[in-house]
XYZ file of C-alpha atoms in Angstrom:
556
model
C 0.000 0.000 0.000
C 2.719 2.413 -0.991
C 0.300 5.169 -1.942
C -0.954 5.734 1.603
C 2.068 6.769 3.626
C 4.817 5.680 1.225
C 6.242 3.245 3.723
C 9.227 2.584 1.514
C 9.979 6.264 1.898
C 9.829 5.930 5.671
C 12.385 3.165 5.777
C 14.558 5.055 3.349
C 14.678 8.029 5.722
C 15.896 6.107 8.759
C 18.635 7.408 11.017
C 22.211 6.577 10.185
C 22.775 5.972 13.907
C 23.303 2.315 14.819
C 20.292 0.502 16.235
C 19.795 1.324 19.905
C 19.726 -1.920 21.892
C 16.814 -2.317 24.256
C 17.511 -3.304 27.858
C 16.567 -6.925 28.497
C 13.183 -7.140 30.246
C 12.815 -8.688 33.673
C 10.258 -11.449 33.152
C 8.691 -14.133 35.259
C 8.931 -17.695 33.941
C 6.529 -18.113 30.984
C 5.802 -14.391 30.830
C 6.283 -12.474 27.566
C 7.213 -8.829 27.204
C 3.950 -7.587 25.646
C 3.403 -3.926 24.769
C -0.106 -2.502 24.666
C -0.884 -0.259 21.705
C -3.622 2.275 21.027
C -5.233 3.566 17.835
C -3.575 6.692 16.406
C -6.379 7.380 13.864
C -4.171 7.135 10.793
C -5.736 3.896 9.552
C -6.735 3.449 5.900
C -9.122 1.032 4.182
C -9.400 0.010 0.518
C -12.400 -2.111 -0.478
C -14.701 -2.668 -3.469
C -12.354 -5.236 -5.050
C -9.866 -2.489 -5.999
C -6.949 -4.565 -4.705
C -8.328 -7.802 -6.129
C -11.565 -9.719 -6.291
C -12.778 -10.403 -2.762
C -9.751 -8.664 -1.218
C -9.626 -5.562 0.977
C -6.708 -3.737 2.570
C -6.606 -2.703 6.245
C -3.646 -0.429 6.958
C -3.133 0.347 10.640
C -0.926 2.662 12.670
C -0.943 1.644 16.339
C 1.348 3.029 19.021
C 2.216 2.936 22.700
C 3.000 6.666 22.618
C 1.780 9.863 20.986
C 2.248 10.168 17.218
C 2.184 13.182 14.921
C 2.649 13.741 11.207
C 6.125 14.863 10.201
C 6.868 17.433 7.479
C 6.304 14.778 4.793
C 2.922 13.798 6.173
C 4.060 10.516 7.759
C 3.021 9.576 11.329
C 5.951 9.280 13.727
C 6.250 8.599 17.491
C 7.167 11.865 19.234
C 7.929 10.393 22.673
C 9.552 7.209 23.956
C 7.604 4.170 22.805
C 6.829 1.838 19.918
C 4.742 2.496 16.821
C 3.540 -0.457 14.739
C 2.617 -0.003 11.075
C 0.886 -3.120 9.766
C -0.499 -3.801 6.294
C -3.277 -6.438 6.489
C -5.211 -8.052 3.633
C -8.510 -9.835 4.199
C -12.068 -10.087 2.934
C -13.972 -6.789 2.585
C -15.783 -5.344 5.582
C -19.556 -5.746 5.191
C -21.053 -3.694 8.032
C -21.728 0.016 8.316
C -18.537 0.341 10.354
C -15.272 -0.925 8.895
C -14.133 -3.879 11.005
C -11.065 -6.089 10.574
C -12.188 -9.679 9.817
C -11.398 -12.299 12.444
C -8.580 -14.685 11.682
C -4.895 -15.470 11.869
C -2.763 -13.381 9.503
C 0.614 -14.518 8.208
C 3.177 -13.201 5.736
C 1.836 -13.154 2.192
C 0.887 -10.987 -0.723
C -1.951 -8.582 -1.350
C -3.693 -11.049 -3.655
C -4.283 -13.398 -0.717
C -6.692 -12.885 2.198
C -5.519 -13.129 5.819
C -1.965 -12.085 5.082
C 0.173 -9.083 5.907
C 2.706 -7.478 3.598
C 6.092 -7.241 5.323
C 7.303 -4.623 2.815
C 4.848 -2.177 4.402
C 4.889 -3.563 7.951
C 7.432 -2.212 10.421
C 8.153 -1.124 13.969
C 9.337 2.456 14.554
C 10.729 3.121 18.026
C 11.454 6.420 19.700
C 14.307 6.183 22.187
C 15.480 9.441 23.729
C 14.284 11.443 20.683
C 16.040 9.134 18.226
C 14.053 7.008 15.799
C 14.897 3.339 15.388
C 13.409 1.472 12.410
C 12.897 -2.299 12.585
C 11.803 -4.374 9.591
C 9.396 -7.248 10.253
C 10.478 -10.583 8.752
C 7.910 -13.022 10.139
C 5.253 -13.788 12.691
C 1.488 -13.877 13.085
C -1.310 -11.415 13.792
C -4.457 -12.835 15.403
C -7.716 -10.856 15.356
C -10.923 -11.629 17.279
C -14.036 -9.446 17.453
C -16.745 -9.207 20.082
C -20.448 -8.619 19.524
C -20.117 -4.837 19.806
C -17.542 -4.661 17.003
C -14.458 -4.187 19.156
C -11.314 -5.957 18.014
C -8.621 -7.760 19.962
C -5.363 -7.967 18.062
C -2.392 -9.997 19.273
C 0.846 -9.693 17.312
C 3.866 -11.962 17.608
C 6.399 -10.527 15.188
C 9.962 -11.433 14.303
C 12.212 -8.473 13.533
C 15.154 -8.344 11.157
C 17.544 -8.231 14.118
C 16.291 -11.651 15.233
C 14.252 -10.568 18.252
C 10.602 -11.424 18.863
C 8.205 -8.659 19.900
C 4.658 -8.967 21.250
C 1.992 -6.307 20.815
C -1.623 -6.203 21.961
C -4.415 -3.903 20.859
C -8.003 -3.838 22.114
C -10.594 -1.424 20.802
C -12.498 -0.273 17.751
C -10.013 1.198 15.244
C -11.249 4.019 13.038
C -10.555 3.696 9.304
C -10.539 6.310 6.568
C -12.062 4.711 3.466
C -9.743 5.661 0.582
C -11.134 3.175 -1.913
C -11.975 5.896 -4.426
C -8.600 7.649 -4.176
C -6.269 4.652 -3.876
C -3.146 5.104 -5.972
C -3.288 8.892 -5.818
C 0.030 10.727 -5.982
C -1.309 13.874 -4.325
C -0.464 14.858 -0.752
C -2.750 17.900 -0.603
C -4.888 17.493 2.535
C -7.489 20.237 2.087
C -9.567 21.832 -0.655
C -8.230 25.063 -2.167
C -11.311 27.221 -2.746
C -11.108 30.889 -3.821
C -7.423 31.190 -2.946
C -6.302 34.824 -3.163
C -3.493 34.742 -5.725
C -1.619 38.024 -6.151
C 1.375 37.195 -8.369
C 1.629 35.502 -11.761
C 4.254 34.167 -14.174
C 3.437 33.023 -17.722
C 5.593 31.313 -20.357
C 5.073 30.189 -23.949
C 6.876 26.989 -24.978
C 5.401 26.657 -28.457
C 5.569 23.207 -30.014
C 7.888 21.818 -27.333
C 5.723 18.702 -26.935
C 5.682 18.072 -30.709
C 1.890 18.123 -30.815
C 1.419 20.963 -33.336
C -0.218 22.973 -30.568
C 1.081 25.846 -28.456
C 2.047 25.012 -24.874
C 1.651 27.661 -22.155
C 2.643 27.412 -18.487
C 0.922 29.847 -16.120
C 1.823 30.017 -12.412
C -0.284 31.855 -9.809
C 1.128 32.595 -6.321
C -0.161 34.014 -3.073
C 1.632 37.111 -1.798
C 5.392 36.524 -1.532
C 5.171 32.768 -2.144
C 7.042 32.992 -5.453
C 10.088 34.317 -3.578
C 10.001 31.840 -0.687
C 8.129 28.597 -1.272
C 9.113 27.224 2.135
C 6.886 29.669 3.988
C 3.105 29.524 4.307
C 1.423 30.076 0.955
C -0.091 28.529 -2.159
C 0.524 28.150 -5.877
C -1.473 26.929 -8.881
C 0.286 25.778 -12.076
C -1.666 25.446 -15.335
C -0.205 23.576 -18.320
C -2.412 24.647 -21.243
C -2.432 23.744 -24.925
C -3.768 26.438 -27.252
C -3.113 27.317 -30.893
C 0.442 27.786 -32.102
C 1.542 31.401 -32.361
C 2.917 32.539 -35.719
C 4.829 35.203 -33.769
C 5.978 33.552 -30.505
C 6.876 36.852 -28.823
C 3.223 37.873 -29.164
C 1.718 34.524 -28.158
C -1.805 34.679 -26.730
C -3.879 32.075 -24.926
C -7.075 31.619 -26.925
C -10.418 32.281 -25.252
C -12.294 29.085 -24.500
C -12.883 26.203 -22.129
C -9.829 24.030 -21.469
C -10.396 20.502 -20.180
C -7.927 18.442 -18.171
C -6.650 15.322 -19.935
C -4.992 12.749 -17.621
C -1.537 11.874 -18.875
C -2.550 8.231 -19.293
C -4.839 9.444 -22.101
C -2.186 11.477 -23.909
C -1.551 15.199 -24.114
C -1.438 18.094 -26.508
C -4.775 18.715 -28.304
C -5.897 22.342 -28.382
C -8.112 23.581 -25.555
C -6.819 21.017 -23.072
C -4.672 21.029 -19.945
C -2.082 18.380 -19.220
C -2.896 16.449 -16.061
C -0.449 16.640 -13.170
C 2.136 14.048 -12.166
C 5.446 13.935 -10.260
C 8.516 13.330 -12.437
C 11.786 12.624 -10.644
C 10.287 14.164 -7.514
C 9.248 17.394 -9.273
C 5.599 18.354 -9.911
C 4.806 18.483 -13.616
C 1.772 19.492 -15.683
C -1.225 21.047 -13.911
C -1.001 20.973 -10.110
C -1.536 22.940 -6.900
C 0.856 23.441 -3.988
C 0.001 24.534 -0.459
C 2.305 25.044 2.542
C 0.441 25.428 5.835
C 1.416 27.333 8.980
C 3.081 24.220 10.457
C 5.342 23.853 7.428
C 3.485 20.892 5.893
C 3.752 21.042 2.094
C 0.981 19.332 0.150
C 0.866 18.908 -3.622
C -2.349 18.269 -5.534
C -1.968 16.713 -8.988
C -4.955 17.705 -11.109
C -6.560 14.872 -13.091
C -9.965 16.308 -14.035
C -11.811 19.588 -14.411
C -12.024 22.656 -16.626
C -10.516 26.137 -16.864
C -12.423 28.859 -18.723
C -10.098 31.482 -20.197
C -11.154 34.896 -21.488
C -9.027 37.901 -22.494
C -10.171 41.503 -22.409
C -10.164 42.965 -25.919
C -6.894 44.671 -26.954
C -5.278 44.030 -23.553
C -3.272 41.333 -21.795
C -5.822 41.065 -18.979
C -6.952 37.460 -18.641
C -9.641 35.873 -16.487
C -9.246 32.233 -15.460
C -12.288 30.494 -13.955
C -11.233 27.073 -12.738
C -13.020 24.012 -11.347
C -10.402 21.322 -10.828
C -10.075 18.056 -8.910
C -6.918 16.316 -7.716
C -6.377 12.580 -7.906
C -7.090 12.352 -4.165
C -10.425 14.161 -4.669
C -9.478 17.585 -3.296
C -11.202 20.541 -4.944
C -9.200 23.412 -6.432
C -11.563 26.117 -7.654
C -11.909 29.873 -7.997
C -11.495 32.796 -10.381
C -8.432 34.925 -11.164
C -8.137 38.091 -13.248
C -4.572 39.219 -13.925
C -2.444 40.907 -16.547
C -0.253 38.259 -18.175
C 3.125 39.216 -19.605
C 3.837 35.988 -21.473
C 7.560 35.321 -21.858
C 8.583 33.452 -25.007
C 10.556 30.299 -24.179
C 9.900 28.585 -27.517
C 12.342 27.665 -30.217
C 9.763 27.112 -32.970
C 11.012 29.721 -35.423
C 8.332 30.984 -37.795
C 5.009 29.409 -38.714
C 4.566 26.071 -36.962
C 2.793 23.168 -38.633
C 3.437 19.471 -39.204
C 2.469 18.851 -42.821
C 5.236 19.032 -45.412
C 2.875 18.814 -48.381
C 3.412 21.348 -51.158
C 0.365 20.451 -53.244
C -2.931 18.595 -53.111
C -2.653 14.808 -52.907
C -4.877 12.236 -54.587
C -3.568 9.141 -52.860
C -2.448 6.150 -54.910
C -2.675 2.809 -53.118
C -2.419 0.035 -55.768
C -0.010 -2.058 -53.702
C -2.241 -2.165 -50.620
C -3.862 -5.605 -50.739
C -5.659 -5.458 -47.406
C -6.256 -3.072 -44.521
C -5.249 -3.861 -40.956
C -6.903 -2.633 -37.800
C -5.701 -2.421 -34.227
C -7.415 -1.410 -30.987
C -6.095 1.829 -29.469
C -8.038 1.982 -26.213
C -11.379 2.724 -24.569
C -12.341 6.330 -23.833
C -15.263 8.214 -22.335
C -16.884 10.191 -25.123
C -19.793 12.617 -25.395
C -22.611 12.153 -22.873
C -20.279 9.928 -20.799
C -20.638 7.108 -23.323
C -17.860 4.501 -23.405
C -16.297 4.186 -26.861
C -13.557 2.090 -28.438
C -10.889 3.686 -30.635
C -9.650 1.712 -33.663
C -6.849 2.503 -36.090
C -7.147 1.281 -39.686
C -3.975 1.195 -41.787
C -3.740 1.171 -45.585
C -0.023 0.604 -46.093
C 2.241 -1.397 -48.365
C 6.021 -1.677 -48.094
C 6.482 1.603 -49.966
C 4.647 4.562 -51.458
C 1.457 6.202 -50.223
C -0.286 5.162 -47.010
C -3.378 6.294 -45.146
C -4.134 5.917 -41.456
C -7.593 6.386 -39.962
C -8.720 6.389 -36.349
C -12.407 5.832 -35.590
C -14.566 5.985 -32.465
C -17.127 3.155 -32.286
C -19.434 1.400 -29.870
C -17.721 -1.099 -27.577
C -16.934 -4.654 -28.635
C -16.995 -4.386 -32.450
C -13.540 -5.981 -32.878
C -12.457 -3.619 -35.609
C -15.542 -4.085 -37.790
C -16.083 -0.377 -38.442
C -19.813 0.335 -38.991
C -20.951 1.902 -42.257
C -21.232 5.672 -42.178
C -19.454 8.995 -42.546
C -16.873 9.854 -39.878
C -15.909 13.517 -39.394
C -12.832 14.981 -37.693
C -13.003 17.344 -34.736
C -9.979 19.658 -34.649
C -10.067 19.884 -30.846
C -9.458 16.119 -30.478
C -11.205 16.097 -27.100
C -12.212 12.591 -26.119
C -15.276 14.031 -24.391
C -16.514 15.355 -27.762
C -16.194 12.009 -29.553
C -19.253 10.147 -30.827
C -19.707 7.042 -32.964
C -19.330 9.281 -36.035
C -15.935 10.733 -35.066
C -12.744 10.334 -37.058
C -9.880 11.508 -34.843
C -7.992 14.491 -36.286
C -4.298 13.860 -36.863
C -1.820 14.817 -34.159
C 1.571 13.753 -32.832
C 1.990 11.901 -29.567
C 5.589 11.463 -28.461
C 6.654 12.184 -32.037
C 4.469 9.464 -33.592
C 1.241 9.873 -35.604
C -2.148 9.374 -33.969
C -5.528 9.976 -35.591
C -5.962 10.321 -39.388
C -2.848 10.821 -41.551
C -1.476 10.743 -45.065
C 2.032 9.234 -45.190
C 4.539 8.430 -47.904
C 7.408 5.962 -47.488
C 10.601 5.666 -49.475
C 11.026 2.609 -51.651
C 11.652 -0.635 -49.730
C 11.911 1.309 -46.479
C 8.301 1.335 -45.341
C 8.773 2.131 -41.689
C 8.579 5.093 -39.352
C 12.189 6.162 -39.822
C 11.941 6.391 -43.629
C 8.774 8.452 -43.956
C 9.647 11.336 -46.294
C 6.204 12.970 -46.657
C 3.578 13.247 -43.959
C 0.474 15.298 -43.266
C -2.106 15.114 -40.493
C -5.732 15.239 -41.594
C -7.114 17.908 -39.301
C -9.638 20.303 -40.855
C -13.040 19.774 -42.480
C -12.098 16.143 -42.827
C -14.316 13.144 -43.335
C -14.042 9.511 -44.352
C -16.922 7.312 -45.506
C -16.917 3.588 -44.715
C -19.132 1.089 -46.544
C -19.084 -2.697 -46.250
C -19.570 -4.386 -49.626
C -21.671 -7.449 -50.442
C -18.525 -9.579 -50.786
C -17.362 -8.618 -47.283
C -14.751 -6.104 -48.391
C -14.720 -2.536 -47.082
C -14.709 0.649 -49.136
C -13.031 3.741 -47.669
C -13.408 7.151 -49.322
C -11.786 10.232 -47.785
C -11.538 13.966 -48.212
C -9.216 15.720 -45.763
C -7.331 19.014 -45.431
C -3.868 19.250 -43.838
C -2.544 21.845 -41.350
C -0.137 23.650 -43.710
C -0.787 27.309 -44.674
C -1.826 26.199 -48.175
C -4.564 23.946 -46.745
C -3.820 21.079 -49.131
C -6.473 18.504 -49.964
C -5.888 14.815 -49.255
C -8.370 12.683 -51.194
C -8.736 9.111 -52.367
C -10.545 5.812 -52.032
C -9.702 2.168 -51.535
C -11.656 -1.109 -51.428
C -10.463 -4.389 -49.970
C -10.496 -6.786 -47.009
C -10.066 -5.619 -43.423
C -8.327 -7.831 -40.864
C -6.741 -7.602 -37.432
C -3.116 -6.532 -37.184
C -0.859 -9.548 -36.554
C 2.719 -8.718 -35.480
C 3.916 -12.173 -36.596
C 2.758 -11.410 -40.147
C 3.012 -7.644 -40.363
C 6.082 -6.939 -38.265
C 6.715 -3.681 -36.449
C 6.945 -1.550 -39.588
C 3.258 -1.896 -40.486
C 2.083 -0.111 -37.366
C 5.340 1.621 -36.420
C 5.644 -0.905 -33.602
C 6.545 0.861 -30.394
C 6.573 4.218 -32.183
C 2.769 4.352 -32.304
C 1.655 4.035 -28.670
C -1.841 3.087 -27.607
C -3.746 5.238 -25.142
C -2.619 3.001 -22.286
C 1.084 2.758 -23.211
C 2.066 5.263 -20.522
C 5.611 3.927 -20.205
C 6.362 4.962 -23.783
C 6.085 8.671 -23.010
C 8.075 8.706 -19.750
C 11.399 9.616 -21.373
C 9.796 12.358 -23.455
C 8.182 13.929 -20.409
C 11.470 13.754 -18.523
C 13.073 15.747 -21.338
C 10.358 18.394 -21.069
C 10.708 18.579 -17.287
C 14.429 19.177 -17.688
C 13.761 22.016 -20.144
C 11.253 23.640 -17.795
C 13.738 23.480 -14.926
C 16.510 24.890 -17.124
C 14.788 28.255 -17.086
C 14.527 28.247 -13.284
C 10.768 28.494 -13.291
C 9.450 28.471 -9.746
C 7.204 25.454 -9.533
């Protein structure tokens, strides 16, 4: 349960002092040195089969002394005594009150009931204001419950140093149910509503993310927080994608409603915000930061919500109305009106577009014998309807190629229904319907959506593509299944170049599932064309962007 208190982080922060030996207890024959623990009210519960079918997680912090949260938000004993952190897995609690199921718990894994995970189970001792960390390597935990719901817990645990410790707890532990926020990266503990931001920084990064859209970073700070982010204060960072600026030094954020796109669903379409995430310990994307009076610093990574942007005519005065939600369900909302002096950090150089067409194209596909389809992921479209995304490829080993991406009802296995599919230049998943053809865009440098491509002779792969153009404006493709089972595709697209070149053509033939054993990587660009869920493929690219942001010493 690393997302709760990051126990691995606790053990990693242990004192360098050698372990402090405990004085041997004076015991009567047959007596054991048992320590009584009490509930510290830091317990967490995850149910609803999130961990696994029929499995729930009970994460307890019990102590013989007072505990408080440290500056990282971890509970620690603040006076002499023992604190036990124990990570139990059992069947879900069924009553109104969360109760630990009766049974004997032994070392195991989270997929198995009546086990405890030793990676997240430990003893933390305070001895004369020094913390001593002890890993648990074995033992048993026995739980019995009485009719009123109180639990008796007896722990016989073997520590890494070879000693046996005995703990007893009696009572009714209180659990915070974090089922809906399990896995959250955020440490923000409170909502941030109508925060009074006084200072602002704004930067234009242009096409840094290679998405053919303009990236803006806007940072709002409470008074003085930009100069000293260790003191009490707050900050909100917005990572917006708007239209590319033909003159970067005069870049403007377009008026409109910007929707948060979680990073697991990609990034970069116009009128969106990149969701927040930590990269190498640094917040990235859209996030909030709050330092309270006690010095606790909480970060909220935004994974849903909208920001409405409007600019006063002929001025640089912008209004941002925001309704955002972090991944641990904390609200970040309010309204800000500020003058934005947007500093150009881009290196685009002139008009920015992807297409390198110089004339209209009537595609020629005589060598394409059959089309291949592949599933790209499931998304939530318009009216909260679940849709599948399918890519269809018309590609031989050389020459012209066309790529289409369609939104369909679930479970059609690539059998694209007859009809006319139209592109939406915003590429918002929440706008997609069963008549959407996804406009072309780049994700991590690779094509997604609808594209025209041309490959050099005998080099039909991603690295030898000499002509390319995304189909983005006023585009449509008609699909019709023929009586013999073949499919007819007819398309009429416009690229993103200043000349607005037409991309037209048609093709008829069989449609089958992509098979890597037959087609090889080159047919679908292999790893160079990630699916919506291939998050690992964009990690390196995002790291590069984080490094560039930090290079300019932006305060975030």
